[in-house]
mmCIF file of C-alpha atoms and ligand atoms in Angstrom:
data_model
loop_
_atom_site.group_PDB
_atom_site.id
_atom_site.type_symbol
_atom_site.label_atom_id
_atom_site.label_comp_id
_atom_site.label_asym_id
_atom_site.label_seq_id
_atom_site.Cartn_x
_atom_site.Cartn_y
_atom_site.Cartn_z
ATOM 1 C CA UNK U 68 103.267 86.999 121.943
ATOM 2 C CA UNK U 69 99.488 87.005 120.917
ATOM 3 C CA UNK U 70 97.704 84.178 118.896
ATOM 4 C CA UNK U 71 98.632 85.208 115.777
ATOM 5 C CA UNK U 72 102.441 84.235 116.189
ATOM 6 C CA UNK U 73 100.986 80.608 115.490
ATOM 7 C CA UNK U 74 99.516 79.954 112.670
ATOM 8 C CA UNK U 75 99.529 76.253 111.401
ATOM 9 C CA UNK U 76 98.784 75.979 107.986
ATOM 10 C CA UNK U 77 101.727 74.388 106.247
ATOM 11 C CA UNK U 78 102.551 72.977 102.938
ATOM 12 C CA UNK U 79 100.439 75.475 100.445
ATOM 13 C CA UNK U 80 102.246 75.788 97.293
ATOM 14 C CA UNK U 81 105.105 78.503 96.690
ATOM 15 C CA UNK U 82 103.368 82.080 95.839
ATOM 16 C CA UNK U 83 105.052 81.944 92.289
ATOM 17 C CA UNK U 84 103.311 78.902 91.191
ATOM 18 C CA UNK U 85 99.985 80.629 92.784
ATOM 19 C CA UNK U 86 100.413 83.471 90.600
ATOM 20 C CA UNK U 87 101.567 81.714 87.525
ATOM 21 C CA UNK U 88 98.495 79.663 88.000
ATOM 22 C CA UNK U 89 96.102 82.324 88.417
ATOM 23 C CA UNK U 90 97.464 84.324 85.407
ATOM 24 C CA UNK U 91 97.263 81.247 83.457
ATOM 25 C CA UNK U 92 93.857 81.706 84.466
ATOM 26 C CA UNK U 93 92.740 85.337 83.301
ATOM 27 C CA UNK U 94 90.860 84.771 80.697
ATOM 28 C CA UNK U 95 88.714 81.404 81.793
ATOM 29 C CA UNK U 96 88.122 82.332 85.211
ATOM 30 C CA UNK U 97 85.199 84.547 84.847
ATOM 31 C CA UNK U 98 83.506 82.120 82.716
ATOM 32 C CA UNK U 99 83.222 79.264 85.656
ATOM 33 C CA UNK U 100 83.421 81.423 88.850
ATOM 34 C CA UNK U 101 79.535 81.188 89.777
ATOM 35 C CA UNK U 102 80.218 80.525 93.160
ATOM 36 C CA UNK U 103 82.746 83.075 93.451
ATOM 37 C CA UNK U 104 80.447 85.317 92.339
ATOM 38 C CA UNK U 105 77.913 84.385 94.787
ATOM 39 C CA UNK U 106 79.770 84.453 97.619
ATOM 40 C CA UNK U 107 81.252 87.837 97.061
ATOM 41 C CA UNK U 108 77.738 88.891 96.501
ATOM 42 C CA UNK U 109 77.300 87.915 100.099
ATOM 43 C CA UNK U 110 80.309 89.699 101.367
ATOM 44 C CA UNK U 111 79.324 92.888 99.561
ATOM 45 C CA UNK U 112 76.072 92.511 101.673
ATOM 46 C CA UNK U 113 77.432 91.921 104.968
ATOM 47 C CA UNK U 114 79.410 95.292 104.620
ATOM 48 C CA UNK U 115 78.274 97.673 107.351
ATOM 49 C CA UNK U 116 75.418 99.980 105.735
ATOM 50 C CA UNK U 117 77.192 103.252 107.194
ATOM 51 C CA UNK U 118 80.581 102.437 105.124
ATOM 52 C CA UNK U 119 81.514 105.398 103.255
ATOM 53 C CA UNK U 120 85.116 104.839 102.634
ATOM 54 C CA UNK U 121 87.585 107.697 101.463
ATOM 55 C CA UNK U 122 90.083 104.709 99.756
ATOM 56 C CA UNK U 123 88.948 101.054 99.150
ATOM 57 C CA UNK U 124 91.593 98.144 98.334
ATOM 58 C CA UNK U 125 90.168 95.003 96.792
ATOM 59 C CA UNK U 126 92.881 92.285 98.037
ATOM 60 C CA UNK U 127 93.740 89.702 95.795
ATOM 61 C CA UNK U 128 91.118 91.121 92.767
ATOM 62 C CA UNK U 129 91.346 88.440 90.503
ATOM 63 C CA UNK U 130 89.223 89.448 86.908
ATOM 64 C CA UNK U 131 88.489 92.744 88.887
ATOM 65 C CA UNK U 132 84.685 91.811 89.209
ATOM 66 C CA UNK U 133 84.518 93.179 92.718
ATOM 67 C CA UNK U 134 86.599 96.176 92.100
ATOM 68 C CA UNK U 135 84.270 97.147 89.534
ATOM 69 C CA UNK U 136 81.260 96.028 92.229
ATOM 70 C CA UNK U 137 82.793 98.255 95.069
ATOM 71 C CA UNK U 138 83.350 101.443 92.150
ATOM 72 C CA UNK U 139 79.726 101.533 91.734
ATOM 73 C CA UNK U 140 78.733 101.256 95.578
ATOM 74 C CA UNK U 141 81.086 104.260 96.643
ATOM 75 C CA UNK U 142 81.327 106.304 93.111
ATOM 76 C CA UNK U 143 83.037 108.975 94.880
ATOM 77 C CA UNK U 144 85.931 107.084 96.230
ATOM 78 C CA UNK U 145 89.606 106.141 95.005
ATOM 79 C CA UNK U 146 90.231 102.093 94.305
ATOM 80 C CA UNK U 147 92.937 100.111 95.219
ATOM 81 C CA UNK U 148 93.308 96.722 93.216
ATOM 82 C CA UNK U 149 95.865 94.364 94.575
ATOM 83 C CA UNK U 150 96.540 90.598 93.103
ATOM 84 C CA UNK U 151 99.488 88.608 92.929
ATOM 85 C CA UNK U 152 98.703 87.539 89.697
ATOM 86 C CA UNK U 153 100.453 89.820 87.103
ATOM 87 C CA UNK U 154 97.954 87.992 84.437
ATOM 88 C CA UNK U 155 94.867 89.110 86.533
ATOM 89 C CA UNK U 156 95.989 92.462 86.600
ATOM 90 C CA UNK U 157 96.431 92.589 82.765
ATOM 91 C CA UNK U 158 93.233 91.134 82.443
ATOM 92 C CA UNK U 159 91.249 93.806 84.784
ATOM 93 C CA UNK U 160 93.342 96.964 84.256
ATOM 94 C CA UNK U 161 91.213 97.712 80.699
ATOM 95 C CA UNK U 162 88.038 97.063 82.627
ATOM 96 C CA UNK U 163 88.457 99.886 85.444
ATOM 97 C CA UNK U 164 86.725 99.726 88.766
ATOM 98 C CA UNK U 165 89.711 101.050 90.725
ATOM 99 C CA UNK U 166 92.136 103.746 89.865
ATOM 100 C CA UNK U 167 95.454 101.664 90.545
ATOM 101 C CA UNK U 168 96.250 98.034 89.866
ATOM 102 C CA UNK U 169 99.405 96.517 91.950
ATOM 103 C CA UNK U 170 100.913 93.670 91.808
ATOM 104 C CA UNK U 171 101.152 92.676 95.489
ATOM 105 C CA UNK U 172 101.458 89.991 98.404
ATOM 106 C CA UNK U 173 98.305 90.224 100.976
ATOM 107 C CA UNK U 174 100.833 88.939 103.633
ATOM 108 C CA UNK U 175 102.933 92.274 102.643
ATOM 109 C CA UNK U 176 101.086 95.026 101.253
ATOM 110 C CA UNK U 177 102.404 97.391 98.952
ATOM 111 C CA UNK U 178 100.297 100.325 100.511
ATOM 112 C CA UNK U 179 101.437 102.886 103.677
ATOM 113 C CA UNK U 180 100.231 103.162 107.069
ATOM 114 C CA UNK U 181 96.361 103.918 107.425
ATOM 115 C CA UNK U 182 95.787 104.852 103.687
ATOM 116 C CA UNK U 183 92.123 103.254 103.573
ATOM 117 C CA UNK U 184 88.961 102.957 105.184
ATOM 118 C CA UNK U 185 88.001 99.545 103.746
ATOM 119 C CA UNK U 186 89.721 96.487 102.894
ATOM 120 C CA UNK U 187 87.761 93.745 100.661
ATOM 121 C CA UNK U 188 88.728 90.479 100.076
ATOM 122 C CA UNK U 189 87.187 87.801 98.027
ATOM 123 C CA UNK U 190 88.091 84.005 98.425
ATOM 124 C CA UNK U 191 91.725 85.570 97.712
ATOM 125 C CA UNK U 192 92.938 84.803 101.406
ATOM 126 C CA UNK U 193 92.802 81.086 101.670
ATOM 127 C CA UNK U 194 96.135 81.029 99.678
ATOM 128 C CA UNK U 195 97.884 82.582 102.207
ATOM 129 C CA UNK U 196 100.246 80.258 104.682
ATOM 130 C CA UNK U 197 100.368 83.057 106.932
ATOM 131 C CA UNK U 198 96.876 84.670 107.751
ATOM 132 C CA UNK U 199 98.159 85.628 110.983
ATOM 133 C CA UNK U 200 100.391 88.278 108.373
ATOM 134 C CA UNK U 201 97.299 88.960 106.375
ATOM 135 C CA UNK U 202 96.232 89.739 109.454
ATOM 136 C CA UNK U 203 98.648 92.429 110.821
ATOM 137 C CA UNK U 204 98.822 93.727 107.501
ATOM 138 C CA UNK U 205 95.112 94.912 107.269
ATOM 139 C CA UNK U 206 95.703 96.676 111.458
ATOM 140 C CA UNK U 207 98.162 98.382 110.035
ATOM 141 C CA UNK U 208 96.986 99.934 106.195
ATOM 142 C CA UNK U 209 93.290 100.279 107.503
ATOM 143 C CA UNK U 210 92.765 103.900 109.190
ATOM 144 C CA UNK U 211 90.995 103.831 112.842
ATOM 145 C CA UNK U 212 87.408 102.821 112.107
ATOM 146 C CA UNK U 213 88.137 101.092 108.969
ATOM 147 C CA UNK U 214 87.097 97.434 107.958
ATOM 148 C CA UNK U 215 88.043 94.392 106.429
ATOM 149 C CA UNK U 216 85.438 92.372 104.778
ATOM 150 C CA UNK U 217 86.898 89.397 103.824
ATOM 151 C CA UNK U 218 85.550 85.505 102.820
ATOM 152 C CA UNK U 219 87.728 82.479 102.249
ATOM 153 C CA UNK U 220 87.801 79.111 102.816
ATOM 154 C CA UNK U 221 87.672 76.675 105.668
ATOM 155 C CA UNK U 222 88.031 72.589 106.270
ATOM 156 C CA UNK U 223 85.582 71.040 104.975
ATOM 157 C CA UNK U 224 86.212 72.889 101.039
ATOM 158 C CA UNK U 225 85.624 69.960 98.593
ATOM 159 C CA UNK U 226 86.308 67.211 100.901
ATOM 160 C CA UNK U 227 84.250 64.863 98.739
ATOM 161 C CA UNK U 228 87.329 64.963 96.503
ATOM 162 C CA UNK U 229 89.815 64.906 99.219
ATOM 163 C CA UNK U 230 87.824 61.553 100.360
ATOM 164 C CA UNK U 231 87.671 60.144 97.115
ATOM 165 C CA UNK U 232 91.655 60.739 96.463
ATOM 166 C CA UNK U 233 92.227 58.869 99.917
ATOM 167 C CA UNK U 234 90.365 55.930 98.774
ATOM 168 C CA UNK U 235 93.246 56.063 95.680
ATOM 169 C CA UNK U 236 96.217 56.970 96.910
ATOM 170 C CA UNK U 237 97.742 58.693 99.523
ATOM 171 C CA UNK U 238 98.832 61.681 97.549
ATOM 172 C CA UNK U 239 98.215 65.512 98.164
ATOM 173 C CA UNK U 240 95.661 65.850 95.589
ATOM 174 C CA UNK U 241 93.108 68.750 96.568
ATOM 175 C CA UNK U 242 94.736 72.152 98.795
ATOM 176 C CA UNK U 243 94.956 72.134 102.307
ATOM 177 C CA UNK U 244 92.377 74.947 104.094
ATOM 178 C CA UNK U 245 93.030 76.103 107.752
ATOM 179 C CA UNK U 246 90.244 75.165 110.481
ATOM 180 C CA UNK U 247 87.365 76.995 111.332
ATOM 181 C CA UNK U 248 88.798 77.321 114.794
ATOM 182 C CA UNK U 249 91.913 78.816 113.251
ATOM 183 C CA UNK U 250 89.974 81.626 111.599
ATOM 184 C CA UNK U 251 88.363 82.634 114.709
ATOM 185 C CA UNK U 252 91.684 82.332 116.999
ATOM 186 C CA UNK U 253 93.400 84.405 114.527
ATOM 187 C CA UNK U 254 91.039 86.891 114.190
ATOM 188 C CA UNK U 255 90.468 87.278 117.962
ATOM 189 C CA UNK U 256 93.884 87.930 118.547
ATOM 190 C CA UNK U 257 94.250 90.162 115.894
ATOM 191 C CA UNK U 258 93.793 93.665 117.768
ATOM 192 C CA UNK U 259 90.743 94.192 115.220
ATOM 193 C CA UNK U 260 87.338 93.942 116.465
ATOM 194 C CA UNK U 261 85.581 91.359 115.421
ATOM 195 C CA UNK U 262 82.254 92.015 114.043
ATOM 196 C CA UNK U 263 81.498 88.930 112.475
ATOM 197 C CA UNK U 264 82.999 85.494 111.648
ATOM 198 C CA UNK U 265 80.837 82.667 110.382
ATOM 199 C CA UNK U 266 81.080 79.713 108.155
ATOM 200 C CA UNK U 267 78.270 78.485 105.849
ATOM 201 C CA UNK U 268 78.329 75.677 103.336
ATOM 202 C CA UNK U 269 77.803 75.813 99.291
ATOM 203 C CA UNK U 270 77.416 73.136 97.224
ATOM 204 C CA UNK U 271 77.583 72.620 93.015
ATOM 205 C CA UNK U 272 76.679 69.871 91.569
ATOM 206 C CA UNK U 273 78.717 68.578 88.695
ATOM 207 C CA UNK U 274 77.458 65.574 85.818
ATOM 208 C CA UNK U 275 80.770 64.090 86.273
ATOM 209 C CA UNK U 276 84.345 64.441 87.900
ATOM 210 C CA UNK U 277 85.794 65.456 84.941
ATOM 211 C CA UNK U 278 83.862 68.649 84.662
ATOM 212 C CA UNK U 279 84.630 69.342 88.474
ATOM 213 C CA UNK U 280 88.563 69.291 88.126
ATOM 214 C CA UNK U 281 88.134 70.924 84.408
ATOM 215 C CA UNK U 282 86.478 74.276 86.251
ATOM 216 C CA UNK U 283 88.767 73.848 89.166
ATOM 217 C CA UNK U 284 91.990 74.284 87.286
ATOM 218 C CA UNK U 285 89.816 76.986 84.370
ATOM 219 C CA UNK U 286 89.360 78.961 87.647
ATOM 220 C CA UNK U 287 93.447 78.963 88.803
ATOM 221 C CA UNK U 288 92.271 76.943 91.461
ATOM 222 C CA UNK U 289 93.557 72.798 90.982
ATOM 223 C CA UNK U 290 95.694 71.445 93.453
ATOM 224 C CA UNK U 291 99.669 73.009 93.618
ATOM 225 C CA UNK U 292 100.288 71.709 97.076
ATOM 226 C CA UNK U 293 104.302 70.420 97.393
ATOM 227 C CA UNK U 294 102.879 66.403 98.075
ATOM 228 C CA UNK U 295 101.128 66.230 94.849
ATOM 229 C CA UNK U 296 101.906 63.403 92.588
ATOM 230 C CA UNK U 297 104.058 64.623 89.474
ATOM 231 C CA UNK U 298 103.233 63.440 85.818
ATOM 232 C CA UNK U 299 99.517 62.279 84.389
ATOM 233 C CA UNK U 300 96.942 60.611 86.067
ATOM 234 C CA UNK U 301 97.286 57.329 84.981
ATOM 235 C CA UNK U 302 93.887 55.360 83.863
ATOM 236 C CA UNK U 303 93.409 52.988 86.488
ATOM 237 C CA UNK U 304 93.782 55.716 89.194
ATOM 238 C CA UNK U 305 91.680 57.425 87.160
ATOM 239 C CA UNK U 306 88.666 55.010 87.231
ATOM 240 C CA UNK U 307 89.676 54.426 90.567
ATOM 241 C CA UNK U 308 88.778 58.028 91.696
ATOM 242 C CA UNK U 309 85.442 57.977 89.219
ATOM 243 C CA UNK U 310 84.017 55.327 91.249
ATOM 244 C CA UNK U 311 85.319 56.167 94.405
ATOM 245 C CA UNK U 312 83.243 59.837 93.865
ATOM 246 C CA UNK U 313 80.020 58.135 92.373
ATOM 247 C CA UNK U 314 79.245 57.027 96.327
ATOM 248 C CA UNK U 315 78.754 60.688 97.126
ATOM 249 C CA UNK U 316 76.021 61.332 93.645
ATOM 250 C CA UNK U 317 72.871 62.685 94.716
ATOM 251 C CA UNK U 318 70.265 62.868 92.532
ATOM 252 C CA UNK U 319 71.414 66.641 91.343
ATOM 253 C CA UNK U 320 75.003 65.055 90.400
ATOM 254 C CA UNK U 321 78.201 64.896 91.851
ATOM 255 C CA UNK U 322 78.202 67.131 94.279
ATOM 256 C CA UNK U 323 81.556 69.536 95.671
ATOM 257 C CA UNK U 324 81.076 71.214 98.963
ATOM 258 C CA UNK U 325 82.369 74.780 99.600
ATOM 259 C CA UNK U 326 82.850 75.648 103.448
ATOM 260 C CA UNK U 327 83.055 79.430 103.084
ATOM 261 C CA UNK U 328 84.017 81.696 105.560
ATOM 262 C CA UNK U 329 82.577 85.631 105.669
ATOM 263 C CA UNK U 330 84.465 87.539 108.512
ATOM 264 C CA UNK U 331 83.933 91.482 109.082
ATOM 265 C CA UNK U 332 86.281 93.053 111.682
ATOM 266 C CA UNK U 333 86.867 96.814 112.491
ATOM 267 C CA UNK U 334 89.934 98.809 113.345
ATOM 268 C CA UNK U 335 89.459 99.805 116.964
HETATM 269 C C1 SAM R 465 89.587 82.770 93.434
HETATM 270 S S1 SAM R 465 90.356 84.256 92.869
HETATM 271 C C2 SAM R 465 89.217 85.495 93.499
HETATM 272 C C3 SAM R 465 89.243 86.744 92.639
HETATM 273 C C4 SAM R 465 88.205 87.782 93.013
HETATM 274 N N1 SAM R 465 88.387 88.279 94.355
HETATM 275 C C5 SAM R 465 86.808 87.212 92.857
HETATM 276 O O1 SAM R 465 86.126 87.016 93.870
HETATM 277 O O2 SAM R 465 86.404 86.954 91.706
HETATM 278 C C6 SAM R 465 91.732 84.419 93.978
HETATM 279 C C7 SAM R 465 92.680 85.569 93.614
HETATM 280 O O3 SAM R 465 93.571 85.763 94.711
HETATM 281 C C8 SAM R 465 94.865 86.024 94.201
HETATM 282 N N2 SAM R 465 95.853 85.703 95.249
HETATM 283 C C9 SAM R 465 96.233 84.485 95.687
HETATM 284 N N3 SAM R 465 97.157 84.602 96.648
HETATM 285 C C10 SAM R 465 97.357 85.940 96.835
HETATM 286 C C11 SAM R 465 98.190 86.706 97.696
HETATM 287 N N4 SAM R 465 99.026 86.112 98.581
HETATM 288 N N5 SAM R 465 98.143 88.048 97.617
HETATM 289 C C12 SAM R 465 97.316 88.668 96.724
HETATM 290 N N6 SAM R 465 96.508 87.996 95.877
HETATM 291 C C13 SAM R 465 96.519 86.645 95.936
HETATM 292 C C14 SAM R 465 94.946 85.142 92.966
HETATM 293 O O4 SAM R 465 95.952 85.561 92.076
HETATM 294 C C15 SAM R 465 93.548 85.274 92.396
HETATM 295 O O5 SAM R 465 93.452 86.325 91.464
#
């Protein structure tokens, strides 16, 4: 057995409640995805310059931003969009970029043996339990030579709420991300070639909690981990958490760290 038979990230939240969320979702998300947009920016610029791909997929599209980036890189070539999200789909279907739109699973694709040259994903694959599937999935729909271009998210990913939850309660209150190391053991033992794997910190800064967990759940993106306390927040937890998260406030405001991950690997 390679590396990828172990992969240790347990206890995200069941795929239907990711893709009820992220429909949900549809029509906020482009309003409050900055970073998202950043950071795909960055992916789109780490592609290899050569890259002329036949058929592109765009894994886990979201709004269909980046389908509608990659359309305009390679005008001459067919579009894949793939999200679990039926809602996302809606949203991006009128809005063009790629030719189809399916409703699909990254950990099982609903596309054949070698039918593209290029797989992007954006920040789509850190809600996947199973990246080691993710994984074997993209060796198996990318054609010799192909790539996947993917970012996500590591430890690390707003661990200034995470800490300030811990001083509260001992709840599941922000989602679980896989290691670093896990991305890199994964990928190694993935039959692709690795081309590159880094990680690379963003920060926002927010005025106040409030406006942090307000964009986190306008993006799809609040906590749904199984471990998560049920019902409101009640008040005293409440101020409890706002003062536990004032001891990281830096003179730019409350500030919520991103540990992205940008990994480019090639089919052998
Ligand atoms: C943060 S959004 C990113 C959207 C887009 N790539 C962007 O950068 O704007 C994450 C997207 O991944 C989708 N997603 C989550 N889990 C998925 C899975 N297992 N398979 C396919 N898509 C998934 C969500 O529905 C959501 O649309």
């Amino acid at each position: 057995m390679t590396d990828l038979a172990n992969d240790p990230l347990g206890g995200l939240p069941d795929k239907r409640q990711v893709a009820a969320s992220f429909s949900r979702a549809a029509q906020s998300y482009d309003s409050v995805a900055a970073l998202q947009r950043n950071v795909g920016q960055q992916l789109l610029a780490q592609l290899p310059a050569a890259i002329s791909p036949v058929r592109w997929l765009d894994l886990g599209s979201g709004t269909g931003y980046f389908s509608r980036a990659l359309s305009e890189r390679f005008p001459a070539s067919q579009g894949v969009a793939v999200d679990i999200a039926e809602g996302m789909l809606q949203h991006a279907r009128p809005l063009g970029g790629a030719q189809q739109f399916i409703a699909g699973d990254a950990e099982r694709l609903p596309l054949r043996d070698a039918s593209c040259e290029l797989l992007f994903s954006s920040l789509a694959l850190q809600w996947c339990a199973d990246f080691s599937a993710v994984l074997i999935e993209a060796a198996r729909v990318l054609r010799p030579g192909g790539v996947l271009a993917f970012s996500s998210l590591c430890v690390g990913t707003l661990q200034e709420l995470r800490d300030s939850w811990q001083a509260v309660d001992g709840f599941v209150h922000v989602n679980r991300f896989r290691r670093f190391e896990d991305y890199q053991r994964l990928c190694a033992g993935s039959g692709l070639t690795c081309v590159s794997l880094q990680t690379t910190p963003e920060t926002l800064y927010y005025p106040d909690v409030r406006s942090l967990t307000h964009e986190l759940k306008a993006l799809g993106a609040h906590n749904l981990n199984p471990g998560r306390p049920g019902g409101l927040t009640g008040r005293a937890r409440m101020l409890a958490l706002l003062n536990a998260y004032e001891q990281f406030r830096q003179p730019q405001g409350l500030p919520a760290t991103y540990q992205v991950v940008y990994g480019i690997l090639r089919k052998g």
